């Protein structure tokens, strides 16, 4: 069975975007310090990405408007907006939990839960995430889009790995 991983960054106070939805604060404490390439290692083990509409829209309008950065993967975008799917980008209004459960049973590599907060919380509440890879950014935002909000259950985790670089800390947990 395929694994699902939430691979995401958040501020020290638990936000994945500022109050305007921006993510320009997603950086270490210095541009001169060494960084980790945990992203490249992570994507070697996935072939499917799940994301919400706001995350998709931010990627194609702000972060990478010239080219789709996840061309090597099949991406499912959860939305109620009517968009035509392509071979690599599939727009769906399916229940995220049901689709995730179905995808986990198909052959393939891992599934990346990319964001946003609404999608993440639905999958957390259904206990549908197998691994949590969270990079803590050395910034206090004070407000914004909270990563974990409205949880309905306790999910005990086991720490697998901690790595610090450039003021950032990668925390990798699996379910107990």
PDB file of C-alpha atoms in Angstrom:
ATOM      1  CA  UNK A   1       0.000   0.000   0.000  1.00  0.00           C
ATOM      2  CA  UNK A   2       1.254   3.489  -0.862  1.00  0.00           C
ATOM      3  CA  UNK A   3       2.086   5.976   1.892  1.00  0.00           C
ATOM      4  CA  UNK A   4       0.841   9.529   2.238  1.00  0.00           C
ATOM      5  CA  UNK A   5       3.190  12.228   3.478  1.00  0.00           C
ATOM      6  CA  UNK A   6       2.395  15.754   4.508  1.00  0.00           C
ATOM      7  CA  UNK A   7       5.524  17.597   3.329  1.00  0.00           C
ATOM      8  CA  UNK A   8       5.095  21.248   4.245  1.00  0.00           C
ATOM      9  CA  UNK A   9       6.713  24.237   5.932  1.00  0.00           C
ATOM     10  CA  UNK A  10       5.252  26.354   8.700  1.00  0.00           C
ATOM     11  CA  UNK A  11       6.266  29.312  10.807  1.00  0.00           C
ATOM     12  CA  UNK A  12       7.389  28.688  14.359  1.00  0.00           C
ATOM     13  CA  UNK A  13       3.912  29.733  15.514  1.00  0.00           C
ATOM     14  CA  UNK A  14       2.156  27.241  13.228  1.00  0.00           C
ATOM     15  CA  UNK A  15       1.151  29.131  10.065  1.00  0.00           C
ATOM     16  CA  UNK A  16       1.632  27.992   6.453  1.00  0.00           C
ATOM     17  CA  UNK A  17       0.815  31.403   4.952  1.00  0.00           C
ATOM     18  CA  UNK A  18       0.630  34.956   6.255  1.00  0.00           C
ATOM     19  CA  UNK A  19      -2.660  36.823   6.695  1.00  0.00           C
ATOM     20  CA  UNK A  20      -2.655  37.776   2.985  1.00  0.00           C
ATOM     21  CA  UNK A  21      -1.902  34.202   1.892  1.00  0.00           C
ATOM     22  CA  UNK A  22       1.727  35.024   1.134  1.00  0.00           C
ATOM     23  CA  UNK A  23       4.664  32.667   1.563  1.00  0.00           C
ATOM     24  CA  UNK A  24       7.617  34.953   0.844  1.00  0.00           C
ATOM     25  CA  UNK A  25       8.772  34.375   4.430  1.00  0.00           C
ATOM     26  CA  UNK A  26       9.611  30.718   3.645  1.00  0.00           C
ATOM     27  CA  UNK A  27      13.354  31.008   4.028  1.00  0.00           C
ATOM     28  CA  UNK A  28      16.104  30.363   6.485  1.00  0.00           C
ATOM     29  CA  UNK A  29      17.771  32.922   8.689  1.00  0.00           C
ATOM     30  CA  UNK A  30      20.492  33.808   6.180  1.00  0.00           C
ATOM     31  CA  UNK A  31      20.984  33.551   2.430  1.00  0.00           C
ATOM     32  CA  UNK A  32      24.661  32.805   3.073  1.00  0.00           C
ATOM     33  CA  UNK A  33      24.162  29.711   5.220  1.00  0.00           C
ATOM     34  CA  UNK A  34      23.996  26.167   3.923  1.00  0.00           C
ATOM     35  CA  UNK A  35      20.581  24.666   3.242  1.00  0.00           C
ATOM     36  CA  UNK A  36      19.354  21.090   3.010  1.00  0.00           C
ATOM     37  CA  UNK A  37      18.067  19.380  -0.101  1.00  0.00           C
ATOM     38  CA  UNK A  38      15.424  17.363   1.717  1.00  0.00           C
ATOM     39  CA  UNK A  39      12.917  18.248  -1.036  1.00  0.00           C
ATOM     40  CA  UNK A  40      14.931  16.455  -3.763  1.00  0.00           C
ATOM     41  CA  UNK A  41      15.329  13.382  -1.595  1.00  0.00           C
ATOM     42  CA  UNK A  42      11.624  13.441  -0.726  1.00  0.00           C
ATOM     43  CA  UNK A  43      10.303  13.699  -4.307  1.00  0.00           C
ATOM     44  CA  UNK A  44      12.340  10.688  -5.408  1.00  0.00           C
ATOM     45  CA  UNK A  45       9.837   8.580  -3.471  1.00  0.00           C
ATOM     46  CA  UNK A  46       6.576  10.105  -4.765  1.00  0.00           C
ATOM     47  CA  UNK A  47       4.636  10.141  -8.010  1.00  0.00           C
ATOM     48  CA  UNK A  48       1.355  11.738  -6.911  1.00  0.00           C
ATOM     49  CA  UNK A  49       0.559  15.130  -5.382  1.00  0.00           C
ATOM     50  CA  UNK A  50      -2.660  16.225  -3.692  1.00  0.00           C
ATOM     51  CA  UNK A  51      -3.401  19.923  -3.232  1.00  0.00           C
ATOM     52  CA  UNK A  52      -6.268  22.305  -2.725  1.00  0.00           C
ATOM     53  CA  UNK A  53      -7.400  24.988  -5.160  1.00  0.00           C
ATOM     54  CA  UNK A  54      -5.724  27.875  -3.297  1.00  0.00           C
ATOM     55  CA  UNK A  55      -2.360  26.107  -3.324  1.00  0.00           C
ATOM     56  CA  UNK A  56      -2.692  25.361  -7.043  1.00  0.00           C
ATOM     57  CA  UNK A  57      -3.720  28.955  -7.830  1.00  0.00           C
ATOM     58  CA  UNK A  58      -0.788  30.373  -5.861  1.00  0.00           C
ATOM     59  CA  UNK A  59       1.669  28.134  -7.727  1.00  0.00           C
ATOM     60  CA  UNK A  60       0.403  29.031 -11.215  1.00  0.00           C
ATOM     61  CA  UNK A  61      -0.126  32.752 -10.582  1.00  0.00           C
ATOM     62  CA  UNK A  62       2.685  33.730  -8.184  1.00  0.00           C
ATOM     63  CA  UNK A  63       5.310  31.091  -7.533  1.00  0.00           C
ATOM     64  CA  UNK A  64       5.768  29.596 -11.007  1.00  0.00           C
ATOM     65  CA  UNK A  65       3.502  31.250 -13.596  1.00  0.00           C
ATOM     66  CA  UNK A  66       5.744  30.327 -16.551  1.00  0.00           C
ATOM     67  CA  UNK A  67       5.830  26.543 -16.108  1.00  0.00           C
ATOM     68  CA  UNK A  68       4.133  23.832 -14.053  1.00  0.00           C
ATOM     69  CA  UNK A  69       6.800  22.880 -11.515  1.00  0.00           C
ATOM     70  CA  UNK A  70       5.363  19.429 -10.795  1.00  0.00           C
ATOM     71  CA  UNK A  71       5.394  18.109 -14.361  1.00  0.00           C
ATOM     72  CA  UNK A  72       7.017  14.821 -13.284  1.00  0.00           C
ATOM     73  CA  UNK A  73       4.047  13.939 -11.068  1.00  0.00           C
ATOM     74  CA  UNK A  74       0.318  13.369 -11.351  1.00  0.00           C
ATOM     75  CA  UNK A  75      -1.364  16.156  -9.390  1.00  0.00           C
ATOM     76  CA  UNK A  76      -4.917  16.096  -8.061  1.00  0.00           C
ATOM     77  CA  UNK A  77      -6.374  19.534  -7.351  1.00  0.00           C
ATOM     78  CA  UNK A  78      -9.453  19.568  -5.132  1.00  0.00           C
ATOM     79  CA  UNK A  79     -11.865  22.232  -6.328  1.00  0.00           C
ATOM     80  CA  UNK A  80     -15.490  22.916  -7.084  1.00  0.00           C
ATOM     81  CA  UNK A  81     -14.450  25.173  -9.965  1.00  0.00           C
ATOM     82  CA  UNK A  82     -14.996  23.611 -13.366  1.00  0.00           C
ATOM     83  CA  UNK A  83     -11.606  23.138 -15.012  1.00  0.00           C
ATOM     84  CA  UNK A  84     -10.553  20.725 -17.716  1.00  0.00           C
ATOM     85  CA  UNK A  85      -8.065  18.165 -16.485  1.00  0.00           C
ATOM     86  CA  UNK A  86      -4.891  17.257 -18.332  1.00  0.00           C
ATOM     87  CA  UNK A  87      -2.849  14.078 -18.187  1.00  0.00           C
ATOM     88  CA  UNK A  88      -0.738  15.477 -15.327  1.00  0.00           C
ATOM     89  CA  UNK A  89      -3.173  17.865 -13.559  1.00  0.00           C
ATOM     90  CA  UNK A  90      -6.500  16.379 -12.551  1.00  0.00           C
ATOM     91  CA  UNK A  91      -9.126  18.728 -11.155  1.00  0.00           C
ATOM     92  CA  UNK A  92     -11.574  16.919  -8.922  1.00  0.00           C
ATOM     93  CA  UNK A  93     -14.472  17.632  -6.633  1.00  0.00           C
ATOM     94  CA  UNK A  94     -14.159  14.170  -5.063  1.00  0.00           C
ATOM     95  CA  UNK A  95     -14.069  13.740  -1.321  1.00  0.00           C
ATOM     96  CA  UNK A  96     -10.342  14.068  -0.449  1.00  0.00           C
ATOM     97  CA  UNK A  97     -10.444  11.257   2.102  1.00  0.00           C
ATOM     98  CA  UNK A  98     -12.127   8.813  -0.296  1.00  0.00           C
ATOM     99  CA  UNK A  99      -9.801   9.681  -3.180  1.00  0.00           C
ATOM    100  CA  UNK A 100      -6.743   9.361  -0.937  1.00  0.00           C
ATOM    101  CA  UNK A 101      -7.886   5.944   0.287  1.00  0.00           C
ATOM    102  CA  UNK A 102      -8.435   4.805  -3.320  1.00  0.00           C
ATOM    103  CA  UNK A 103      -5.052   6.121  -4.501  1.00  0.00           C
ATOM    104  CA  UNK A 104      -3.258   4.369  -1.625  1.00  0.00           C
ATOM    105  CA  UNK A 105      -4.556   1.030  -2.948  1.00  0.00           C
ATOM    106  CA  UNK A 106      -3.234   1.648  -6.490  1.00  0.00           C
ATOM    107  CA  UNK A 107       0.305   0.686  -7.488  1.00  0.00           C
ATOM    108  CA  UNK A 108       2.870   3.454  -7.438  1.00  0.00           C
ATOM    109  CA  UNK A 109       5.161   5.510  -5.274  1.00  0.00           C
ATOM    110  CA  UNK A 110       4.210   7.717  -2.345  1.00  0.00           C
ATOM    111  CA  UNK A 111       1.549  10.413  -2.262  1.00  0.00           C
ATOM    112  CA  UNK A 112       2.482  13.964  -1.269  1.00  0.00           C
ATOM    113  CA  UNK A 113      -0.077  16.027   0.610  1.00  0.00           C
ATOM    114  CA  UNK A 114       1.137  19.444  -0.572  1.00  0.00           C
ATOM    115  CA  UNK A 115      -1.462  21.787   0.963  1.00  0.00           C
ATOM    116  CA  UNK A 116      -3.492  23.747   1.803  1.00  0.00           C
ATOM    117  CA  UNK A 117      -4.809  23.859   5.293  1.00  0.00           C
ATOM    118  CA  UNK A 118      -8.385  22.748   4.533  1.00  0.00           C
ATOM    119  CA  UNK A 119      -7.227  19.645   2.657  1.00  0.00           C
ATOM    120  CA  UNK A 120      -4.644  18.848   5.327  1.00  0.00           C
ATOM    121  CA  UNK A 121      -7.180  19.130   8.129  1.00  0.00           C
ATOM    122  CA  UNK A 122      -9.669  16.832   6.384  1.00  0.00           C
ATOM    123  CA  UNK A 123      -6.968  14.189   5.963  1.00  0.00           C
ATOM    124  CA  UNK A 124      -5.668  14.644   9.515  1.00  0.00           C
ATOM    125  CA  UNK A 125      -9.188  14.274  10.924  1.00  0.00           C
ATOM    126  CA  UNK A 126      -9.603  11.041   8.940  1.00  0.00           C
ATOM    127  CA  UNK A 127      -6.158   9.811  10.089  1.00  0.00           C
ATOM    128  CA  UNK A 128      -5.234   9.431   6.404  1.00  0.00           C
ATOM    129  CA  UNK A 129      -1.685  10.804   6.664  1.00  0.00           C
ATOM    130  CA  UNK A 130       1.051   8.245   7.306  1.00  0.00           C
ATOM    131  CA  UNK A 131       4.046  10.557   7.677  1.00  0.00           C
ATOM    132  CA  UNK A 132       4.452  14.196   8.671  1.00  0.00           C
ATOM    133  CA  UNK A 133       7.504  16.017   7.285  1.00  0.00           C
ATOM    134  CA  UNK A 134       7.266  19.547   8.634  1.00  0.00           C
ATOM    135  CA  UNK A 135       9.932  22.184   8.208  1.00  0.00           C
ATOM    136  CA  UNK A 136       9.758  24.856  10.893  1.00  0.00           C
ATOM    137  CA  UNK A 137      10.820  28.259   9.558  1.00  0.00           C
ATOM    138  CA  UNK A 138      12.481  30.718  12.000  1.00  0.00           C
ATOM    139  CA  UNK A 139       9.699  33.293  11.751  1.00  0.00           C
ATOM    140  CA  UNK A 140       6.780  34.270  13.982  1.00  0.00           C
ATOM    141  CA  UNK A 141       3.897  35.465  11.791  1.00  0.00           C
ATOM    142  CA  UNK A 142       1.364  36.189  14.516  1.00  0.00           C
ATOM    143  CA  UNK A 143      -1.563  35.437  12.217  1.00  0.00           C
ATOM    144  CA  UNK A 144      -2.373  33.820   8.918  1.00  0.00           C
ATOM    145  CA  UNK A 145      -3.404  30.393   7.690  1.00  0.00           C
ATOM    146  CA  UNK A 146      -2.880  27.913  10.510  1.00  0.00           C
ATOM    147  CA  UNK A 147      -1.596  24.478   9.516  1.00  0.00           C
ATOM    148  CA  UNK A 148      -3.549  22.479  12.086  1.00  0.00           C
ATOM    149  CA  UNK A 149      -6.907  24.011  12.941  1.00  0.00           C
ATOM    150  CA  UNK A 150     -10.087  22.306  14.014  1.00  0.00           C
ATOM    151  CA  UNK A 151      -8.707  18.890  14.764  1.00  0.00           C
ATOM    152  CA  UNK A 152     -11.195  16.267  15.876  1.00  0.00           C
ATOM    153  CA  UNK A 153      -8.919  13.603  17.311  1.00  0.00           C
ATOM    154  CA  UNK A 154      -5.584  12.854  18.878  1.00  0.00           C
ATOM    155  CA  UNK A 155      -3.067  11.169  16.587  1.00  0.00           C
ATOM    156  CA  UNK A 156      -0.010   9.871  18.464  1.00  0.00           C
ATOM    157  CA  UNK A 157       3.196  10.238  16.449  1.00  0.00           C
ATOM    158  CA  UNK A 158       6.717   8.810  16.606  1.00  0.00           C
ATOM    159  CA  UNK A 159       9.673  11.069  15.834  1.00  0.00           C
ATOM    160  CA  UNK A 160      11.809   9.536  13.085  1.00  0.00           C
ATOM    161  CA  UNK A 161      14.275  12.292  12.312  1.00  0.00           C
ATOM    162  CA  UNK A 162      15.279  15.853  13.162  1.00  0.00           C
ATOM    163  CA  UNK A 163      17.550  17.950  10.984  1.00  0.00           C
ATOM    164  CA  UNK A 164      18.494  21.612  11.449  1.00  0.00           C
ATOM    165  CA  UNK A 165      20.074  23.910   8.869  1.00  0.00           C
ATOM    166  CA  UNK A 166      20.071  27.662   8.323  1.00  0.00           C
ATOM    167  CA  UNK A 167      17.790  28.189  11.318  1.00  0.00           C
ATOM    168  CA  UNK A 168      15.150  25.817   9.908  1.00  0.00           C
ATOM    169  CA  UNK A 169      14.279  22.462  11.464  1.00  0.00           C
ATOM    170  CA  UNK A 170      12.882  19.444   9.640  1.00  0.00           C
ATOM    171  CA  UNK A 171      10.717  17.274  11.887  1.00  0.00           C
ATOM    172  CA  UNK A 172       9.730  13.889  10.474  1.00  0.00           C
ATOM    173  CA  UNK A 173       7.088  11.850  12.263  1.00  0.00           C
ATOM    174  CA  UNK A 174       5.156   8.693  11.509  1.00  0.00           C
ATOM    175  CA  UNK A 175       1.983   7.430  13.114  1.00  0.00           C
ATOM    176  CA  UNK A 176       2.452   5.214  16.156  1.00  0.00           C
TER     177      UNK A 176
END
